[in-house]
Coordinates of C-alpha atoms in Angstrom, one line a residue:
X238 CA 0.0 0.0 0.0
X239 CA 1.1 3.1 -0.6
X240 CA 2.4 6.0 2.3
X241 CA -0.1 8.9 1.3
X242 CA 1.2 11.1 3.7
X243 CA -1.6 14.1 2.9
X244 CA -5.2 14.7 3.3
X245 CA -6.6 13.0 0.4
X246 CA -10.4 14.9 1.3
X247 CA -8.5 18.5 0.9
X248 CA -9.3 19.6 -2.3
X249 CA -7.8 22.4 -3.5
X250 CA -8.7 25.0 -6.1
X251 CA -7.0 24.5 -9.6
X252 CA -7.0 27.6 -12.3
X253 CA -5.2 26.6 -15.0
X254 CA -3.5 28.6 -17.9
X255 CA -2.2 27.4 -21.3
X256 CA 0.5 28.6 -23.5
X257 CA -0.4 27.8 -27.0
X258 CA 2.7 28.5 -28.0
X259 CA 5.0 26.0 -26.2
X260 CA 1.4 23.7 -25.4
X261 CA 2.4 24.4 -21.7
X262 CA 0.2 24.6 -18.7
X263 CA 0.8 26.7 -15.8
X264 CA -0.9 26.4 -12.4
X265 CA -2.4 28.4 -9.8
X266 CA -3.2 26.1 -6.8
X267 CA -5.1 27.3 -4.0
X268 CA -5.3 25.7 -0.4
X269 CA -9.2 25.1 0.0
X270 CA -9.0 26.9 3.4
X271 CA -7.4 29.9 3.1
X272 CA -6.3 32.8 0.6
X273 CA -2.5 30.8 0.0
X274 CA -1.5 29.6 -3.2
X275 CA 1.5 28.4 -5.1
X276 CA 2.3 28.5 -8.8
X277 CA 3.7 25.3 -10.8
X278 CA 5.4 25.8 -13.9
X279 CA 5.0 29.6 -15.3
X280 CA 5.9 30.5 -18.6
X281 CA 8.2 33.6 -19.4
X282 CA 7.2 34.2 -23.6
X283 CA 10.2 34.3 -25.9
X284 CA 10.4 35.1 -30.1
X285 CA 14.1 33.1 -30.0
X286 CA 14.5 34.4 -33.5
X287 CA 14.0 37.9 -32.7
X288 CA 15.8 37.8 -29.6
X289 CA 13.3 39.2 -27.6
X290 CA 11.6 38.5 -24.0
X291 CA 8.3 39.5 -22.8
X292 CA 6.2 38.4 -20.0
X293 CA 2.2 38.1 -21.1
X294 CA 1.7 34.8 -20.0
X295 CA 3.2 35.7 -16.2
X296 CA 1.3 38.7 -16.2
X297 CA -2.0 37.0 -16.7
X298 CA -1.1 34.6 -13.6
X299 CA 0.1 37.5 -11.0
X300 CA -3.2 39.4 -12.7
X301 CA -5.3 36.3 -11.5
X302 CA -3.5 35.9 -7.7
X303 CA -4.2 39.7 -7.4
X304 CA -7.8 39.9 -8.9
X305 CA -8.3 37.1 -6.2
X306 CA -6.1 38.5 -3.5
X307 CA -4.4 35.5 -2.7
X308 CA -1.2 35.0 -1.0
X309 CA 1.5 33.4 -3.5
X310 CA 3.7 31.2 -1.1
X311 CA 5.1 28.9 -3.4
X312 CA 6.5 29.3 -7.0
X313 CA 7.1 25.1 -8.3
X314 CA 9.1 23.6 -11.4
X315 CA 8.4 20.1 -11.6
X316 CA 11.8 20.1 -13.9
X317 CA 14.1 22.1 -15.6
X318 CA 11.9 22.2 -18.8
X319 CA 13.5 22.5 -22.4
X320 CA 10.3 23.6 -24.3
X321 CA 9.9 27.0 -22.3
X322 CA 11.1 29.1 -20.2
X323 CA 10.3 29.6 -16.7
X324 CA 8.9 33.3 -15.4
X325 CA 9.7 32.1 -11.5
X326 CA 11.8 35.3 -10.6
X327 CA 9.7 38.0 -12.5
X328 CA 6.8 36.2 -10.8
X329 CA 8.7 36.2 -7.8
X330 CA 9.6 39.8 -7.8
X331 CA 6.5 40.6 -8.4
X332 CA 4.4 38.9 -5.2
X333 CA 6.9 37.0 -3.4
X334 CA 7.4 33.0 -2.5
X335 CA 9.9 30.5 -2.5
X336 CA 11.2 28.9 -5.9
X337 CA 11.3 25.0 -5.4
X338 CA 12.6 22.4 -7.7
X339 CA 14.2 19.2 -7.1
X340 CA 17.6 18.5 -5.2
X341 CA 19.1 16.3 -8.5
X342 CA 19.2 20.0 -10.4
X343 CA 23.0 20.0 -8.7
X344 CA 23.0 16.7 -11.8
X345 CA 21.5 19.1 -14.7
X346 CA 23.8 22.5 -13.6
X347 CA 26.8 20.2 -14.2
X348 CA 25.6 18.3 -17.3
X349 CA 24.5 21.6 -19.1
X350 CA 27.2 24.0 -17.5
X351 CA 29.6 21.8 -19.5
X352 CA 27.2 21.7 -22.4
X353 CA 27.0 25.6 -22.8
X354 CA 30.6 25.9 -21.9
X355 CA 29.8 28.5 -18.5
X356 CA 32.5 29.8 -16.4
X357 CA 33.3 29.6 -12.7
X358 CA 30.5 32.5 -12.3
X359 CA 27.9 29.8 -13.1
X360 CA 27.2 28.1 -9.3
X361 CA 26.5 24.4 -9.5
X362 CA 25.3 23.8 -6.3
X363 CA 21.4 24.6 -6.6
X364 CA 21.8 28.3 -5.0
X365 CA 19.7 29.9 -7.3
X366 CA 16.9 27.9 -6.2
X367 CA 14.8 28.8 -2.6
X368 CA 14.1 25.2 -1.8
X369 CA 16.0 21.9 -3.2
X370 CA 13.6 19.2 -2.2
X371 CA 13.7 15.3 -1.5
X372 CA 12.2 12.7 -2.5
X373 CA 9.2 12.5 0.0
X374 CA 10.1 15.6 1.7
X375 CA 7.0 18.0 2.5
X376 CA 6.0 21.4 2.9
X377 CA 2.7 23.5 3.2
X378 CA 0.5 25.6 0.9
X379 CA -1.4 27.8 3.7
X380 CA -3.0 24.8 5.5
X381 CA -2.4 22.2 2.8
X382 CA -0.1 19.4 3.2
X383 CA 2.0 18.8 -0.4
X384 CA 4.0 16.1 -0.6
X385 CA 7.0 15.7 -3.3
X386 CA 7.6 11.8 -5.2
X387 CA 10.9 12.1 -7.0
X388 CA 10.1 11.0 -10.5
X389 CA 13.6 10.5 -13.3
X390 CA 13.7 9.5 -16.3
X391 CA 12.4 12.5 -18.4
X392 CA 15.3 14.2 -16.7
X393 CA 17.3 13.6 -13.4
X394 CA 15.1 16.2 -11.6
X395 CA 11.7 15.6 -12.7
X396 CA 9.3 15.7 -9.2
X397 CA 5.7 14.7 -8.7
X398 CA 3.6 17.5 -6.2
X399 CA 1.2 15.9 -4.1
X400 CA -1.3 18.3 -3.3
X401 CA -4.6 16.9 -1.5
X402 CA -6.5 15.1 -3.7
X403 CA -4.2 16.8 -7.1
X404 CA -1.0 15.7 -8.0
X405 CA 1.3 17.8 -10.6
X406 CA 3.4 15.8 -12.3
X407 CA 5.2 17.4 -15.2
X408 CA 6.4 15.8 -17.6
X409 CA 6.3 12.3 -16.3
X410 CA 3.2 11.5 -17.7
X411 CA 0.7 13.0 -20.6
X412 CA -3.2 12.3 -21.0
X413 CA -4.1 9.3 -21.7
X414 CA -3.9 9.6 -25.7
X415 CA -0.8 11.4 -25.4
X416 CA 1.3 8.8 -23.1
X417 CA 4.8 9.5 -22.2
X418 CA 7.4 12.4 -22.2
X419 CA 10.4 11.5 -24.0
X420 CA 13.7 10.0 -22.2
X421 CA 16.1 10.6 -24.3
X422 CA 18.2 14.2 -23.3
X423 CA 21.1 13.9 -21.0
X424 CA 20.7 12.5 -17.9
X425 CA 17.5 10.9 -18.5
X426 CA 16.1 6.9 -18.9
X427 CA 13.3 4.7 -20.6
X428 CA 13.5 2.6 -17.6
X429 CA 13.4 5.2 -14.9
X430 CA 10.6 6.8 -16.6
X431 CA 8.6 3.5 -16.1
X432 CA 9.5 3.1 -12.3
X433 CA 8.5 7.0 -11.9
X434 CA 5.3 6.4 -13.6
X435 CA 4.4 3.4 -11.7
X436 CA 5.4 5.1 -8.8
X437 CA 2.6 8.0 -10.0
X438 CA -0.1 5.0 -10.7
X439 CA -0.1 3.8 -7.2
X440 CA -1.5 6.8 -5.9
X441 CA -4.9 6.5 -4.9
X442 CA -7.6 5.9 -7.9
X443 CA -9.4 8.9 -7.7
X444 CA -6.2 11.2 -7.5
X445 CA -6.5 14.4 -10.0
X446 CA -3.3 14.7 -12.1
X447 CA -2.7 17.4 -13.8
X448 CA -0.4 17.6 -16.9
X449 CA 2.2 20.1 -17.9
X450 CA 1.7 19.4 -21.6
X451 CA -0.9 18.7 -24.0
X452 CA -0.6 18.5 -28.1
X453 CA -4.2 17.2 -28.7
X454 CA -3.4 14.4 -30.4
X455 CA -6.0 13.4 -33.4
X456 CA -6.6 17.0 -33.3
X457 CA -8.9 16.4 -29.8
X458 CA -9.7 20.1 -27.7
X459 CA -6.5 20.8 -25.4
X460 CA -6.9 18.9 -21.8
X461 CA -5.1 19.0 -18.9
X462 CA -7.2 16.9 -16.2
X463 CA -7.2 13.2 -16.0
X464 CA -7.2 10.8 -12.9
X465 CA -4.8 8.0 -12.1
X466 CA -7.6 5.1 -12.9
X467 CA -7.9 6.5 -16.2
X468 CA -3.9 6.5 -16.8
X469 CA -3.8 2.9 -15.3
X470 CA -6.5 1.7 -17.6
X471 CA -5.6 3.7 -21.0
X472 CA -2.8 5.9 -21.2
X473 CA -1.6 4.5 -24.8
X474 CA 2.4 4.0 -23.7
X475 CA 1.8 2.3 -20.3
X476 CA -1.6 1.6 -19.7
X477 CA -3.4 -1.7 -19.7
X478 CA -0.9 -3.5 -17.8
X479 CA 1.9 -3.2 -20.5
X480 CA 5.6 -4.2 -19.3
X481 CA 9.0 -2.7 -18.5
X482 CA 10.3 -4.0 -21.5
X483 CA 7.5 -3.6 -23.6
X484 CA 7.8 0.6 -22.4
X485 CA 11.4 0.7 -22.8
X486 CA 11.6 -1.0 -26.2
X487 CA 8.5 1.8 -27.7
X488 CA 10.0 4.6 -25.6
X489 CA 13.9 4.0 -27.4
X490 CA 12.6 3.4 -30.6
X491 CA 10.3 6.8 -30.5
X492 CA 12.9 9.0 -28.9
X493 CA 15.2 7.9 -31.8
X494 CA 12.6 10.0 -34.6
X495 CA 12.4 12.7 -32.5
X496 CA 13.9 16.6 -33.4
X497 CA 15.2 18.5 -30.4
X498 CA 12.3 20.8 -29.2
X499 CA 12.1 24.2 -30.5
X500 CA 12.9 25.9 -27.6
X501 CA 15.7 23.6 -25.9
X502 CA 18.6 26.0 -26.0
X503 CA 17.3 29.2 -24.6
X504 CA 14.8 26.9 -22.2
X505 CA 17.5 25.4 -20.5
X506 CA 20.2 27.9 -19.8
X507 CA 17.8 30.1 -18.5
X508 CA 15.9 27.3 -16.6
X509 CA 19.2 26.1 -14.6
X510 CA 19.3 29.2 -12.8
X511 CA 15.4 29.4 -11.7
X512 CA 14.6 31.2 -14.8
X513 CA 16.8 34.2 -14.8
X514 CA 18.6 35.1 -18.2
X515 CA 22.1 34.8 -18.5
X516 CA 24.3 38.4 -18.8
X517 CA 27.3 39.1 -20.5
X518 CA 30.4 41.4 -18.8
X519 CA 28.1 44.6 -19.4
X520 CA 24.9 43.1 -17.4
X521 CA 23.2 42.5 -21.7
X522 CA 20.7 39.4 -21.5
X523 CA 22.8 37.1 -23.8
X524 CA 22.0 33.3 -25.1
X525 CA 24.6 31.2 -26.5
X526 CA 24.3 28.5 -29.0
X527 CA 26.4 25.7 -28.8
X528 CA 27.0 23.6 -32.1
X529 CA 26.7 20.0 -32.5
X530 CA 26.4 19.6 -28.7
X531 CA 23.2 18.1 -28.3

C-alpha cells in the first residue's frame, strides 16, 4: 500500500493557464481553506528568432492571484523544462514565494554548464533555487499538506507534487492519448521513466493529475485533467498492464525520430538558474548556441 502522507479529502482550487505557443500549462493552486496559493510551472514568452523576451503569459497569472487576493507562497518547477522558459523570478519579484525544484538540479547544472561551456560564475550547487527538495520531503501551501515523489527519467530532476487530492506531475506523464514524455536528453532513462510512472499509478484511484503538456493528439480540444484510474486503464504507452520491457523497447525506438524541441537552448540555460537570463560582462541578457552539442 502506498504512504499517502496528505489529506486526500482537501481539495484544493486548480486555475489553469495554457500557453499555445509552447502547449504548456501553468498552475495556480489554492489551499481550500485559506487565501494561499502556489504556482507550478510559469511561462516567461520568448520570439528566440527575434531575440526578444516578454512576460504576457506571467502577467495573466500574477493578474489572477491579485484579482483574487491570494497570497503566492510557493512558485514550483516540476523540472528544468527545455520547451519553455520559466517566469519564476519575475513572478517572484512581483508577489513574493519560494522557488522550489528538485535536489538532483546539482545533476543538470553540471551536465549543461559543461554543455554551454559556462564559467566559474555559473554556481552548481542549486543556489539559485529557494528550496531543493527530497524525495518524499513536504511542505505547506497555507494549510495544505504537499507532498513531493521524486520522478527520473524524463530528466534527473523531474518531481511529482502531491497536493490533497491533485497531484502535478510534469512531464512524467501526458493524457491518456498522449502517453509519455520523451527520455532521451542527457541524464535521462526509458526505464526510470517507467518506475517513476508506476510510482505515480499507485497513488490513490481517484487522485487528480494534472499535466504540464498537451498536443491534442488526433486534433482532440486541449486537456489538462485526467485521474490516475484513467492513466492505469488507458494511457496509450503504459496503460493496460503493458511491461517494463515492452515501455522501454517503444519509448527508445520513438525517442530515436524525435527533433530536439524548438525551444531547448534558450529553455535550459535560463531554466538552470530558476529562470533568470544569462548576462554578459556589461549586465546585456545574452544566449549562446552551442553547435553539434546536443
Amino acid at each position: 500500500m502506498f504512504d499517502y502522507p496528505v489529506d486526500t479529502q482537501v481539495k484544493p482550487e486548480v486555475t489553469a493557464f495554457f500557453d499555445e505557443a509552447t502547449n504548456t500549462i501553468s498552475y495556480v493552486v489554492k489551499d481550500p481553506a485559506t487565501n494561499a496559493c502556489a504556482v507550478v510551472d510559469s511561462v516567461l514568452d520568448i520570439d528566440y528568432a527575434a531575440g526578444r523576451i516578454t512576460y504576457d503569459s506571467a502577467d495573466e497569472i500574477i493578474a489572477y492571484i491579485q484579482s483574487h487576493d491570494l497570497k503566492l507562497e510557493w512558485i514550483i518547477e516540476t523540472h528544468v523544462h527545455a520547451d519553455h522558459l520559466s517566469a519564476a523570478p519575475y513572478i517572484q519579484d512581483k508577489l513574493g514565494g519560494r522557488i522550489a525544484i528538485g535536489e538532483n538540479i546539482l545533476i543538470v547544472q553540471d551536465t549543461f554548464g559543461k554543455i554551454f561551456n559556462e564559467g566559474t560564475e555559473f554556481q552548481r550547487d542549486g543556489s539559485q533555487f529557494d528550496k531543493l527538495l527530497k524525495d518524499g520531503d513536504t511542505y505547506t501551501v497555507g494549510e495544505m499538506d504537499v507532498f513531493v515523489m521524486h520522478t527520473p527519467g524524463h530528466t534527473p530532476a523531474c518531481m511529482v507534487h502531491v497536493m490533497g487530492d491533485a497531484a502535478f506531475v510534469g512531464d512524467t506523464l501526458f493524457m491518456p492519448d498522449g502517453g509519455s514524455a520523451r527520455a532521451d536528453f542527457p541524464g535521462g532513462s526509458a526505464e526510470d521513466l517507467y518506475d517513476s510512472i508506476q510510482k505515480v499509478l499507485a497513488l490513490p484511484d481517484e487522485t487528480r493529475l494534472f499535466m504540464c503538456h498537451d498536443y491534442g493528439p488526433g486534433g482532440r480540444e486541449i486537456a489538462w485533467e485526467t485521474t490516475v484510474a484513467e492513466e492505469k486503464a488507458n494511457n496509450i504507452h503504459v496503460g493496460g498492464g503493458k511491461t517494463k520491457d515492452e515501455f522501454v523497447k517503444f519509448r527508445t525506438e520513438r525517442d530515436a525520430q524525435l527533433a530536439m524541441p524548438r525551444l531547448i537552448l534558450p529553455s535550459l540555460q535560463v531554466n538552470m538558474r530558476a529562470g533568470e537570463v544569462p548576462r554578459d560582462g556589461d549586465g546585456n541578457m545574452m544566449l549562446k548556441v552551442p553547435v553539434n552539442k546536443l
